[in-house]
Amino acid sequence: MNILTLGGSGHVSGAVARAALDAGHTVWTVTRGHRPLPDGVKPLIADRHDTKALEQIIGGQDVLWDLVVDCICFDEQDMRQNIQLFRQRAKQLVFVSSDFVYDPSNRRFPQPEESEFWETSVPYGRNKRCSEEELINSDTGDMDWTVVRPCHIYGPT
């Protein structure tokens, strides 16, 4: 499979890239190029907030990605960018969100996927939820998508 991660040198994104490589896939990463990447990835150097540079680097790849994993999407603008860039260049988009989208005073364990209690006051959780809603309510064409909401991410970083 052809897999692209947005991020690739961080804790989660690096783990995704390494797991994909270990499974024998061809892996590209979009990073700013400030930190080392796992051996074997094809680095695409761009800052996601430099829209023109990101569009140029993504558009310059002659690839239909089987999977794009966005580990660094934090707001609606990032998600709109994902949809614009990948709706015709990817079969599947995975958005790594957070369980911080749930209102902590109504959070349950285990937390069901559906909720009527969303975080509205803390920017991180609110922005992640707004990103999810942008994806849910947008035309993604033939691109399938999945939202994952990890609750706690542990590791050496």
PDB file of C-alpha atoms in Angstrom:
ATOM      1  CA  MET A   1       0.000   0.000   0.000  1.00  0.00           C
ATOM      2  CA  ASN A   2       0.975   3.632  -0.483  1.00  0.00           C
ATOM      3  CA  ILE A   3       0.624   5.412   2.854  1.00  0.00           C
ATOM      4  CA  LEU A   4       1.093   9.087   3.672  1.00  0.00           C
ATOM      5  CA  THR A   5       1.295  10.462   7.200  1.00  0.00           C
ATOM      6  CA  LEU A   6       0.907  14.125   8.011  1.00  0.00           C
ATOM      7  CA  GLY A   7       3.514  14.296  10.680  1.00  0.00           C
ATOM      8  CA  GLY A   8       6.029  11.515  10.842  1.00  0.00           C
ATOM      9  CA  SER A   9       8.646  12.565  13.342  1.00  0.00           C
ATOM     10  CA  GLY A  10       6.391  12.843  16.392  1.00  0.00           C
ATOM     11  CA  HIS A  11       5.357  10.242  18.936  1.00  0.00           C
ATOM     12  CA  VAL A  12       2.125   9.090  17.265  1.00  0.00           C
ATOM     13  CA  SER A  13       2.997   9.911  13.664  1.00  0.00           C
ATOM     14  CA  GLY A  14       6.420   8.283  13.971  1.00  0.00           C
ATOM     15  CA  ALA A  15       4.824   5.139  15.400  1.00  0.00           C
ATOM     16  CA  VAL A  16       2.338   5.060  12.510  1.00  0.00           C
ATOM     17  CA  ALA A  17       5.131   5.475   9.947  1.00  0.00           C
ATOM     18  CA  ARG A  18       7.295   2.761  11.582  1.00  0.00           C
ATOM     19  CA  ALA A  19       4.372   0.308  11.803  1.00  0.00           C
ATOM     20  CA  ALA A  20       3.507   0.877   8.144  1.00  0.00           C
ATOM     21  CA  LEU A  21       7.128   0.362   7.103  1.00  0.00           C
ATOM     22  CA  ASP A  22       7.386  -2.780   9.239  1.00  0.00           C
ATOM     23  CA  ALA A  23       4.282  -4.117   7.461  1.00  0.00           C
ATOM     24  CA  GLY A  24       6.017  -3.650   4.106  1.00  0.00           C
ATOM     25  CA  HIS A  25       4.169  -0.573   2.867  1.00  0.00           C
ATOM     26  CA  THR A  26       5.624   2.388   0.979  1.00  0.00           C
ATOM     27  CA  VAL A  27       5.456   5.389   3.311  1.00  0.00           C
ATOM     28  CA  TRP A  28       5.690   9.122   2.732  1.00  0.00           C
ATOM     29  CA  THR A  29       5.640  11.693   5.535  1.00  0.00           C
ATOM     30  CA  VAL A  30       4.874  15.409   5.487  1.00  0.00           C
ATOM     31  CA  THR A  31       6.991  17.217   8.062  1.00  0.00           C
ATOM     32  CA  ARG A  32       8.754  20.531   8.436  1.00  0.00           C
ATOM     33  CA  GLY A  33      12.060  18.641   8.322  1.00  0.00           C
ATOM     34  CA  HIS A  34      13.208  19.653  11.817  1.00  0.00           C
ATOM     35  CA  ARG A  35      13.485  16.179  13.371  1.00  0.00           C
ATOM     36  CA  PRO A  36      14.747  12.817  12.159  1.00  0.00           C
ATOM     37  CA  LEU A  37      12.321  10.471  10.449  1.00  0.00           C
ATOM     38  CA  PRO A  38      12.113   6.696  10.628  1.00  0.00           C
ATOM     39  CA  ASP A  39      14.515   5.037   8.192  1.00  0.00           C
ATOM     40  CA  GLY A  40      12.816   4.144   4.945  1.00  0.00           C
ATOM     41  CA  VAL A  41      10.178   6.870   4.668  1.00  0.00           C
ATOM     42  CA  LYS A  42       9.995   9.212   1.706  1.00  0.00           C
ATOM     43  CA  PRO A  43      10.118  12.681   3.263  1.00  0.00           C
ATOM     44  CA  LEU A  44       7.973  15.489   1.898  1.00  0.00           C
ATOM     45  CA  ILE A  45       9.178  18.712   3.510  1.00  0.00           C
ATOM     46  CA  ALA A  46       6.503  21.378   3.994  1.00  0.00           C
ATOM     47  CA  ASP A  47       4.760  23.241   6.777  1.00  0.00           C
ATOM     48  CA  ARG A  48       1.069  22.418   6.689  1.00  0.00           C
ATOM     49  CA  HIS A  49       0.301  26.064   7.478  1.00  0.00           C
ATOM     50  CA  ASP A  50       2.099  27.155   4.309  1.00  0.00           C
ATOM     51  CA  THR A  51      -0.805  26.113   2.117  1.00  0.00           C
ATOM     52  CA  LYS A  52       0.882  26.914  -1.180  1.00  0.00           C
ATOM     53  CA  ALA A  53       4.007  24.886  -0.319  1.00  0.00           C
ATOM     54  CA  LEU A  54       1.913  21.952   0.935  1.00  0.00           C
ATOM     55  CA  GLU A  55      -0.273  21.966  -2.177  1.00  0.00           C
ATOM     56  CA  GLN A  56       2.834  22.062  -4.343  1.00  0.00           C
ATOM     57  CA  ILE A  57       4.573  19.153  -2.597  1.00  0.00           C
ATOM     58  CA  ILE A  58       1.425  16.990  -2.513  1.00  0.00           C
ATOM     59  CA  GLY A  59       0.435  17.909  -6.061  1.00  0.00           C
ATOM     60  CA  GLY A  60       3.939  17.079  -7.251  1.00  0.00           C
ATOM     61  CA  GLN A  61       3.588  13.439  -6.222  1.00  0.00           C
ATOM     62  CA  ASP A  62       2.227  11.120  -8.883  1.00  0.00           C
ATOM     63  CA  VAL A  63       0.594   8.886  -6.292  1.00  0.00           C
ATOM     64  CA  LEU A  64      -2.882   7.730  -5.363  1.00  0.00           C
ATOM     65  CA  TRP A  65      -2.485   7.068  -1.655  1.00  0.00           C
ATOM     66  CA  ASP A  66      -4.311   4.057  -0.304  1.00  0.00           C
ATOM     67  CA  LEU A  67      -4.238   5.663   3.134  1.00  0.00           C
ATOM     68  CA  VAL A  68      -3.544   9.132   4.502  1.00  0.00           C
ATOM     69  CA  VAL A  69      -3.186   9.393   8.283  1.00  0.00           C
ATOM     70  CA  ASP A  70      -3.366  12.925   9.684  1.00  0.00           C
ATOM     71  CA  CYS A  71      -1.750  13.042  13.108  1.00  0.00           C
ATOM     72  CA  ILE A  72      -1.414  16.843  13.232  1.00  0.00           C
ATOM     73  CA  CYS A  73      -4.860  18.211  12.277  1.00  0.00           C
ATOM     74  CA  PHE A  74      -5.989  20.611  14.992  1.00  0.00           C
ATOM     75  CA  ASP A  75      -8.763  22.764  13.550  1.00  0.00           C
ATOM     76  CA  GLU A  76     -11.396  23.144  10.855  1.00  0.00           C
ATOM     77  CA  GLN A  77      -8.998  24.876   8.473  1.00  0.00           C
ATOM     78  CA  ASP A  78      -6.617  21.898   8.650  1.00  0.00           C
ATOM     79  CA  MET A  79      -9.511  19.542   7.899  1.00  0.00           C
ATOM     80  CA  ARG A  80     -10.733  21.641   4.966  1.00  0.00           C
ATOM     81  CA  GLN A  81      -7.173  21.484   3.659  1.00  0.00           C
ATOM     82  CA  ASN A  82      -7.187  17.668   4.015  1.00  0.00           C
ATOM     83  CA  ILE A  83     -10.420  17.350   2.088  1.00  0.00           C
ATOM     84  CA  GLN A  84      -9.241  19.660  -0.682  1.00  0.00           C
ATOM     85  CA  LEU A  85      -5.850  17.961  -1.012  1.00  0.00           C
ATOM     86  CA  PHE A  86      -6.863  14.327  -0.671  1.00  0.00           C
ATOM     87  CA  ARG A  87     -10.466  13.802  -1.802  1.00  0.00           C
ATOM     88  CA  GLN A  88      -9.136  12.856  -5.251  1.00  0.00           C
ATOM     89  CA  ARG A  89      -5.678  11.656  -4.172  1.00  0.00           C
ATOM     90  CA  ALA A  90      -6.527   9.153  -1.412  1.00  0.00           C
ATOM     91  CA  LYS A  91      -8.787   6.180  -0.947  1.00  0.00           C
ATOM     92  CA  GLN A  92      -8.976   6.529   2.855  1.00  0.00           C
ATOM     93  CA  LEU A  93      -8.273   9.335   5.317  1.00  0.00           C
ATOM     94  CA  VAL A  94      -7.765   8.614   8.998  1.00  0.00           C
ATOM     95  CA  PHE A  95      -8.007  11.589  11.338  1.00  0.00           C
ATOM     96  CA  VAL A  96      -6.347  11.108  14.713  1.00  0.00           C
ATOM     97  CA  SER A  97      -8.614  13.122  16.995  1.00  0.00           C
ATOM     98  CA  SER A  98      -8.840  12.830  20.792  1.00  0.00           C
ATOM     99  CA  ASP A  99     -11.249  11.847  23.537  1.00  0.00           C
ATOM    100  CA  PHE A 100     -10.855  15.437  24.706  1.00  0.00           C
ATOM    101  CA  VAL A 101     -13.746  16.170  22.318  1.00  0.00           C
ATOM    102  CA  TYR A 102     -16.059  14.935  25.098  1.00  0.00           C
ATOM    103  CA  ASP A 103     -17.193  17.216  27.909  1.00  0.00           C
ATOM    104  CA  PRO A 104     -15.150  15.969  30.881  1.00  0.00           C
ATOM    105  CA  SER A 105     -18.045  16.367  33.339  1.00  0.00           C
ATOM    106  CA  ASN A 106     -20.044  13.867  31.241  1.00  0.00           C
ATOM    107  CA  ARG A 107     -17.220  11.556  30.177  1.00  0.00           C
ATOM    108  CA  ARG A 108     -17.791   7.867  30.889  1.00  0.00           C
ATOM    109  CA  PHE A 109     -15.547   4.840  30.859  1.00  0.00           C
ATOM    110  CA  PRO A 110     -15.863   3.208  28.492  1.00  0.00           C
ATOM    111  CA  GLN A 111     -16.907   6.234  26.475  1.00  0.00           C
ATOM    112  CA  PRO A 112     -19.467   5.419  23.774  1.00  0.00           C
ATOM    113  CA  GLU A 113     -18.770   6.811  20.336  1.00  0.00           C
ATOM    114  CA  GLU A 114     -21.994   8.817  20.255  1.00  0.00           C
ATOM    115  CA  SER A 115     -22.471  11.668  22.694  1.00  0.00           C
ATOM    116  CA  GLU A 116     -24.528  14.762  23.160  1.00  0.00           C
ATOM    117  CA  PHE A 117     -21.935  16.253  25.512  1.00  0.00           C
ATOM    118  CA  TRP A 118     -19.083  17.856  23.596  1.00  0.00           C
ATOM    119  CA  GLU A 119     -16.236  19.967  24.918  1.00  0.00           C
ATOM    120  CA  THR A 120     -16.920  23.644  24.255  1.00  0.00           C
ATOM    121  CA  SER A 121     -14.597  25.574  26.557  1.00  0.00           C
ATOM    122  CA  VAL A 122     -11.107  24.049  26.172  1.00  0.00           C
ATOM    123  CA  PRO A 123      -9.703  24.974  22.742  1.00  0.00           C
ATOM    124  CA  TYR A 124      -7.888  21.677  22.102  1.00  0.00           C
ATOM    125  CA  GLY A 125     -10.979  19.495  22.521  1.00  0.00           C
ATOM    126  CA  ARG A 126     -13.321  22.021  20.926  1.00  0.00           C
ATOM    127  CA  ASN A 127     -11.054  22.406  17.879  1.00  0.00           C
ATOM    128  CA  LYS A 128     -10.639  18.660  17.455  1.00  0.00           C
ATOM    129  CA  ARG A 129     -14.443  18.273  17.562  1.00  0.00           C
ATOM    130  CA  CYS A 130     -14.881  21.093  15.038  1.00  0.00           C
ATOM    131  CA  SER A 131     -12.410  19.259  12.778  1.00  0.00           C
ATOM    132  CA  GLU A 132     -14.491  16.097  13.087  1.00  0.00           C
ATOM    133  CA  GLU A 133     -17.678  17.997  12.250  1.00  0.00           C
ATOM    134  CA  GLU A 134     -16.013  19.561   9.214  1.00  0.00           C
ATOM    135  CA  LEU A 135     -15.152  16.070   7.980  1.00  0.00           C
ATOM    136  CA  ILE A 136     -18.600  14.676   8.776  1.00  0.00           C
ATOM    137  CA  ASN A 137     -20.403  17.491   6.967  1.00  0.00           C
ATOM    138  CA  SER A 138     -18.151  17.834   3.911  1.00  0.00           C
ATOM    139  CA  ASP A 139     -18.236  16.255   0.489  1.00  0.00           C
ATOM    140  CA  THR A 140     -15.263  13.894   0.487  1.00  0.00           C
ATOM    141  CA  GLY A 141     -16.105  12.392  -2.894  1.00  0.00           C
ATOM    142  CA  ASP A 142     -15.032   8.763  -3.142  1.00  0.00           C
ATOM    143  CA  MET A 143     -12.530   9.129  -0.296  1.00  0.00           C
ATOM    144  CA  ASP A 144     -13.564   7.085   2.734  1.00  0.00           C
ATOM    145  CA  TRP A 145     -12.640   8.399   6.157  1.00  0.00           C
ATOM    146  CA  THR A 146     -12.306   7.313   9.765  1.00  0.00           C
ATOM    147  CA  VAL A 147     -11.961   9.281  12.994  1.00  0.00           C
ATOM    148  CA  VAL A 148     -10.043   7.695  15.863  1.00  0.00           C
ATOM    149  CA  ARG A 149     -10.192   9.176  19.366  1.00  0.00           C
ATOM    150  CA  PRO A 150      -7.336   7.848  21.472  1.00  0.00           C
ATOM    151  CA  CYS A 151      -7.771   8.558  25.161  1.00  0.00           C
ATOM    152  CA  HIS A 152      -4.217   8.413  26.485  1.00  0.00           C
ATOM    153  CA  ILE A 153      -1.023   8.233  24.514  1.00  0.00           C
ATOM    154  CA  TYR A 154       1.964   6.950  26.433  1.00  0.00           C
ATOM    155  CA  GLY A 155       5.554   6.453  25.470  1.00  0.00           C
ATOM    156  CA  PRO A 156       9.078   7.760  25.772  1.00  0.00           C
ATOM    157  CA  THR A 157       8.174  11.173  24.310  1.00  0.00           C
TER     158      THR A 157
END
